[in-house]
PDB file of C-alpha atoms and ligand atoms in Angstrom:
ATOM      1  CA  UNK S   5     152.051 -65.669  86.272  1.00  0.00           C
ATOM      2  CA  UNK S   6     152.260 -62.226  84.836  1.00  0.00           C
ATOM      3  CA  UNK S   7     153.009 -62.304  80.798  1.00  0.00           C
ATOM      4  CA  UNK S   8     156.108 -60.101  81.899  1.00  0.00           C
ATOM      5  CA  UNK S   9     157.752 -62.667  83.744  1.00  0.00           C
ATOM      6  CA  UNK S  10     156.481 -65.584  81.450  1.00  0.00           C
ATOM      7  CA  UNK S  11     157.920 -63.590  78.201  1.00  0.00           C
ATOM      8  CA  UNK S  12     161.055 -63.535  80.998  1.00  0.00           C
ATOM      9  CA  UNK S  13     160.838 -67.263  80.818  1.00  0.00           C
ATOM     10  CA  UNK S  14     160.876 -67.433  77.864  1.00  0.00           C
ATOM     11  CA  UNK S  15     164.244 -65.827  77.299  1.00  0.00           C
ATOM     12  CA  UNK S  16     166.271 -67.514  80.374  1.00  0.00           C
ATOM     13  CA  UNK S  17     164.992 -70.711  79.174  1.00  0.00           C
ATOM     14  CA  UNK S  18     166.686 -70.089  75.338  1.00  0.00           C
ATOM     15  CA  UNK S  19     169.366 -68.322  76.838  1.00  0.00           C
ATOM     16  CA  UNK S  20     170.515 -71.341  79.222  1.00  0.00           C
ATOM     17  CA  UNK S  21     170.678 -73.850  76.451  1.00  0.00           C
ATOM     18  CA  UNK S  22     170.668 -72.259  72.924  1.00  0.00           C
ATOM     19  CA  UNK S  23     169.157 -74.225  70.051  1.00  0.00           C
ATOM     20  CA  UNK S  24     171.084 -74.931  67.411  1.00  0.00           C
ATOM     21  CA  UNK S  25     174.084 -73.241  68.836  1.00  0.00           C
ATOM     22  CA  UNK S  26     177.954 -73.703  67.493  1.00  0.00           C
ATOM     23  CA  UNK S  27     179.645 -73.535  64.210  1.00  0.00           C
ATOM     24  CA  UNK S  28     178.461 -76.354  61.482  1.00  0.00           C
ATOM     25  CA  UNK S  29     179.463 -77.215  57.977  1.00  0.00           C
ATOM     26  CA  UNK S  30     178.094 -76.917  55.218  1.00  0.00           C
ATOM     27  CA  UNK S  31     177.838 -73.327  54.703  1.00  0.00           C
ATOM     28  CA  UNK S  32     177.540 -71.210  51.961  1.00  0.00           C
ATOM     29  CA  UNK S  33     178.236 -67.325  54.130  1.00  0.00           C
ATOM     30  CA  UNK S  34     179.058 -66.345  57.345  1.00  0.00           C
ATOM     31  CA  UNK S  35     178.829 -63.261  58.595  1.00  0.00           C
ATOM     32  CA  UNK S  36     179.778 -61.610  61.852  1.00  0.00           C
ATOM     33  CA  UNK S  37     177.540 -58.797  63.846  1.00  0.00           C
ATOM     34  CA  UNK S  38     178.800 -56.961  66.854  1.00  0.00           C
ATOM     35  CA  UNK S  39     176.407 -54.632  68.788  1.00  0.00           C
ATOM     36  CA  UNK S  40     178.973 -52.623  70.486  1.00  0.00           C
ATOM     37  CA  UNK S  41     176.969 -50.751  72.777  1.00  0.00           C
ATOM     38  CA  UNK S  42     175.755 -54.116  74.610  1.00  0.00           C
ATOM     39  CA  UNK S  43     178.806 -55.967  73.845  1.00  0.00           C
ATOM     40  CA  UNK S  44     176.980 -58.706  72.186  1.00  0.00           C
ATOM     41  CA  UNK S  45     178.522 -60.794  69.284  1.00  0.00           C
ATOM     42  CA  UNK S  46     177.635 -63.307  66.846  1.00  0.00           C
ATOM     43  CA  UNK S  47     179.005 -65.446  64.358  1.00  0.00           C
ATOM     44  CA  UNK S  48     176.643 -66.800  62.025  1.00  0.00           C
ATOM     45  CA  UNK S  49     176.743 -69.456  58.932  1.00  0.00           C
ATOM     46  CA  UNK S  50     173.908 -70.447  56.390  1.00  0.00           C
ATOM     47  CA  UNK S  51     173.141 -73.056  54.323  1.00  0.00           C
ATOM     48  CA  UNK S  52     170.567 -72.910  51.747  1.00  0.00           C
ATOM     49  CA  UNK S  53     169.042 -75.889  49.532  1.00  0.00           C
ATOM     50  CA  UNK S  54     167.532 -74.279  46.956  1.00  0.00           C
ATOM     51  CA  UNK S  55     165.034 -72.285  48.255  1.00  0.00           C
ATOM     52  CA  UNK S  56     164.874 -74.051  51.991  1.00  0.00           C
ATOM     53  CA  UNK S  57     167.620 -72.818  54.548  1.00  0.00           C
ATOM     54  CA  UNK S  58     168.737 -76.190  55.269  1.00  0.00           C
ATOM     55  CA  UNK S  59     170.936 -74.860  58.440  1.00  0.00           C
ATOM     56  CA  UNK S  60     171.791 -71.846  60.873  1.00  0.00           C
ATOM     57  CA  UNK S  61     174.522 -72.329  62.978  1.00  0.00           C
ATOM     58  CA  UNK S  62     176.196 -69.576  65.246  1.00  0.00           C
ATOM     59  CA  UNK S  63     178.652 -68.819  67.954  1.00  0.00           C
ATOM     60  CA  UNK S  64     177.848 -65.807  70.022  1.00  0.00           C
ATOM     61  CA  UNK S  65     178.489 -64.169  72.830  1.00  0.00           C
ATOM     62  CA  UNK S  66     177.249 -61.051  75.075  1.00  0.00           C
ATOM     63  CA  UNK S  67     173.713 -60.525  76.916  1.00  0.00           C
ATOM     64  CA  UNK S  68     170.823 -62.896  77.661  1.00  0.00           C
ATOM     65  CA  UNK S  69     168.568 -61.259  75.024  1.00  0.00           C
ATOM     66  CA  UNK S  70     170.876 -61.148  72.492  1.00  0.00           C
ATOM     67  CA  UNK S  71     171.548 -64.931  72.622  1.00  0.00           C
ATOM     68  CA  UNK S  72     167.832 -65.872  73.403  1.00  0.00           C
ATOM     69  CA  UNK S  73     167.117 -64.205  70.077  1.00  0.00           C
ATOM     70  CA  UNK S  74     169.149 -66.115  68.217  1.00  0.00           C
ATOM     71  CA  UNK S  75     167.862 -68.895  69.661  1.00  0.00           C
ATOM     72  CA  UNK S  76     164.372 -68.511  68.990  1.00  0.00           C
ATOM     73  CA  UNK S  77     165.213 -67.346  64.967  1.00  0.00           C
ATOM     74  CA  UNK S  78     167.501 -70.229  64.388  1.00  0.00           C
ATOM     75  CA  UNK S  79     163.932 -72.396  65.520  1.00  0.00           C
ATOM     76  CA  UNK S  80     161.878 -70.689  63.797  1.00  0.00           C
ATOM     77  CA  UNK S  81     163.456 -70.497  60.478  1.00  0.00           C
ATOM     78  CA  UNK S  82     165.482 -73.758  60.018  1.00  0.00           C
ATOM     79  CA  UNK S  83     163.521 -75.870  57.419  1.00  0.00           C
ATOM     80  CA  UNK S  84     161.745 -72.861  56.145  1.00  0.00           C
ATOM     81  CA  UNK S  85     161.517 -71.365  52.806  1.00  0.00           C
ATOM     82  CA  UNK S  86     163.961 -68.383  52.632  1.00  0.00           C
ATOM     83  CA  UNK S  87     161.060 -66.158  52.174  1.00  0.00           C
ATOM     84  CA  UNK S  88     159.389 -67.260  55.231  1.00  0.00           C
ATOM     85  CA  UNK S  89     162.343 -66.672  57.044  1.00  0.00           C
ATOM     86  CA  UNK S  90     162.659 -63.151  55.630  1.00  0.00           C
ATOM     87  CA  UNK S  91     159.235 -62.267  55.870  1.00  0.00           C
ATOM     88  CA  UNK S  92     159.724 -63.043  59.965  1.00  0.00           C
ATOM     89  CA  UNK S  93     162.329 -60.998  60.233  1.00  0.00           C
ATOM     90  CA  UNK S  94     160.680 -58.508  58.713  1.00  0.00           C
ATOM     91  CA  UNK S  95     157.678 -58.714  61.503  1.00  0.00           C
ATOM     92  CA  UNK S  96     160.177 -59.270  64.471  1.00  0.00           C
ATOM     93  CA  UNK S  97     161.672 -56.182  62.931  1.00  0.00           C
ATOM     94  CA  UNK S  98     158.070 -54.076  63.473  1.00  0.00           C
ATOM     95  CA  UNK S  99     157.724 -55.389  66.789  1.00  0.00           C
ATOM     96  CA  UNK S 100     161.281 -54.617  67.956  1.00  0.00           C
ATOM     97  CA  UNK S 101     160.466 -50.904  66.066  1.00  0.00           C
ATOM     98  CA  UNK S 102     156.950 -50.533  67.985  1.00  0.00           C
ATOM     99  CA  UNK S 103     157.828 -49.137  71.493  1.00  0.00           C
ATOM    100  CA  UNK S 104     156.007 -52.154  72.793  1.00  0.00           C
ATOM    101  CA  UNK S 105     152.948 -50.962  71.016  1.00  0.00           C
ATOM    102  CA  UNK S 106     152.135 -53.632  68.214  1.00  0.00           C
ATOM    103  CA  UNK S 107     151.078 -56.485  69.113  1.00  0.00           C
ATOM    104  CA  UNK S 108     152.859 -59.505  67.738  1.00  0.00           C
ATOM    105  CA  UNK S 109     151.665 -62.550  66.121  1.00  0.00           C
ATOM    106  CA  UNK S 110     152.510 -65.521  68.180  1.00  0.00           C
ATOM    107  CA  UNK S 111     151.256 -67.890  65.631  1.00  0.00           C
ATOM    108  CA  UNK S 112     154.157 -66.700  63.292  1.00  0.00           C
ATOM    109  CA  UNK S 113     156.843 -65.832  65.950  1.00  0.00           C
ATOM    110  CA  UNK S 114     156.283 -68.251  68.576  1.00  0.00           C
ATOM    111  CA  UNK S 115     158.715 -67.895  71.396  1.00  0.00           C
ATOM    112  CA  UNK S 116     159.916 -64.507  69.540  1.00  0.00           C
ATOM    113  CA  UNK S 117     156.586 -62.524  71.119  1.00  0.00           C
ATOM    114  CA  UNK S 118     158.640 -62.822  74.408  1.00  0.00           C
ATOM    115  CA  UNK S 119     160.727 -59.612  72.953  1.00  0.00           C
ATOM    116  CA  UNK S 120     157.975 -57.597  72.409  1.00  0.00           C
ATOM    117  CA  UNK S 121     157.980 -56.537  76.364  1.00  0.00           C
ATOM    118  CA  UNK S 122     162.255 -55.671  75.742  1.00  0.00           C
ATOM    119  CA  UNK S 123     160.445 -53.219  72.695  1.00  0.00           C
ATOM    120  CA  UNK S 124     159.792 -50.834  75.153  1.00  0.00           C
ATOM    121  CA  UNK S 125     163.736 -50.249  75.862  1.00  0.00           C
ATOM    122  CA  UNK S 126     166.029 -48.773  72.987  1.00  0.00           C
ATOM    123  CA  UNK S 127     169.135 -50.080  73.990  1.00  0.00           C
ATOM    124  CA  UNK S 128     167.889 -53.186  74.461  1.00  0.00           C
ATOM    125  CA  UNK S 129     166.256 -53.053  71.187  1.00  0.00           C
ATOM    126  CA  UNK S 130     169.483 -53.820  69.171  1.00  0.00           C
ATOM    127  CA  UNK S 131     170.222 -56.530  71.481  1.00  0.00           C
ATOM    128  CA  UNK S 132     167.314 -58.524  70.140  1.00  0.00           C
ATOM    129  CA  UNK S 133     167.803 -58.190  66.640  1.00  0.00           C
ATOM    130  CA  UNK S 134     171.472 -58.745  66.138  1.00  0.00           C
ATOM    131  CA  UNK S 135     170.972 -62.584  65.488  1.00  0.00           C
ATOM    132  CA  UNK S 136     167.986 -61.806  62.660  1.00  0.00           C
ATOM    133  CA  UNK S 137     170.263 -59.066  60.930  1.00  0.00           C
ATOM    134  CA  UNK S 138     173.549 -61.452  61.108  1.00  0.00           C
ATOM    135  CA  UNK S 139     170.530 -64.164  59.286  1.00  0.00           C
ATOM    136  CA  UNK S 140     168.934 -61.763  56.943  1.00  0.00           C
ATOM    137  CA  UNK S 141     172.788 -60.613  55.726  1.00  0.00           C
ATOM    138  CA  UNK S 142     173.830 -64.072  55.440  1.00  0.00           C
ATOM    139  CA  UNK S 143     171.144 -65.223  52.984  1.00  0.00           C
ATOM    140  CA  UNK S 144     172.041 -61.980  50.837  1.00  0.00           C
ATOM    141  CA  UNK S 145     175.392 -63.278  50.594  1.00  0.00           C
ATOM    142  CA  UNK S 146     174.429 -66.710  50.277  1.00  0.00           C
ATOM    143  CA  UNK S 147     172.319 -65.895  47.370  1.00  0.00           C
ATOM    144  CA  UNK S 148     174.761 -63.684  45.749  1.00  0.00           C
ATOM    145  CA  UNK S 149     176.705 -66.542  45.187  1.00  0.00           C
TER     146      UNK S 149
HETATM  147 ZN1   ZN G 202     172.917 -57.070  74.541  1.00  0.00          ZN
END
């Protein structure tokens, strides 16, 4: 199998049964983030204990990578530190920024390397990161409180 159609995989697989999908209490923010060029929409909630973000929960709607993002952030930063979580967004961030040429870290994004292929698109590009800006806003505002 090519890595092309394994990072494609990837991204059906998450985007047939998102994980940790719809609305949960508690929260301390919720934000919402609309991509309106895509049509893609999320809803987002956070809950932080102390320093650990406890919970993600979202609602969202729109394309397959938009949703399979999500996805794959709400795995890979549930039970995390908040700066862990930041600090991955920060790298899926680069990647999403690189044109497809920076080569991501799987041992720190895990299933989120499957974007780096969708990179090499710009409209795509806002597609994937519309579920780690709706997280990274949502701890802000969390934290603000
Ligand atoms: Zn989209």
């Amino acid at each position: 199998m090519k890595v092309e159609e394994l990072y494609q995989e990837i991204i059906l697989d998450h985007y047939r049964s998102k994980h940790h999908s719809g609305l949960r209490e508690p929260y301390q923010a919720e934000v919402q983030h609309v991509n309106p060029t895509c049509g893609d929409e999320v809803r987002l909630r956070v809950h932080l204990v102390g320093d650990t973000v406890s919970d993600v929960s979202y609602e969202s709607v729109g394309c397959s990578i938009s949703q399979a993002s999500t996805s794959v952030m709400a795995d890979l930063v549930i039970g995390h530190d908040v700066a862990h979580g930041l600090g991955l967004y920060e790298e899926f961030l680069t990647m999403m920024q690189g044109k497809g040429q920076i080569e991501p870290n799987e041992e720190r994004l895990e299933d989120g390397i499957a974007f780096a292929g969708v990179a090499k698109f710009p409209a795509r590009v806002k597609c994937a990161l519309i579920g780690w800006s709706a997280f990274r806003d949502a701890i802000i505002q969390a934290r603000a409180q």
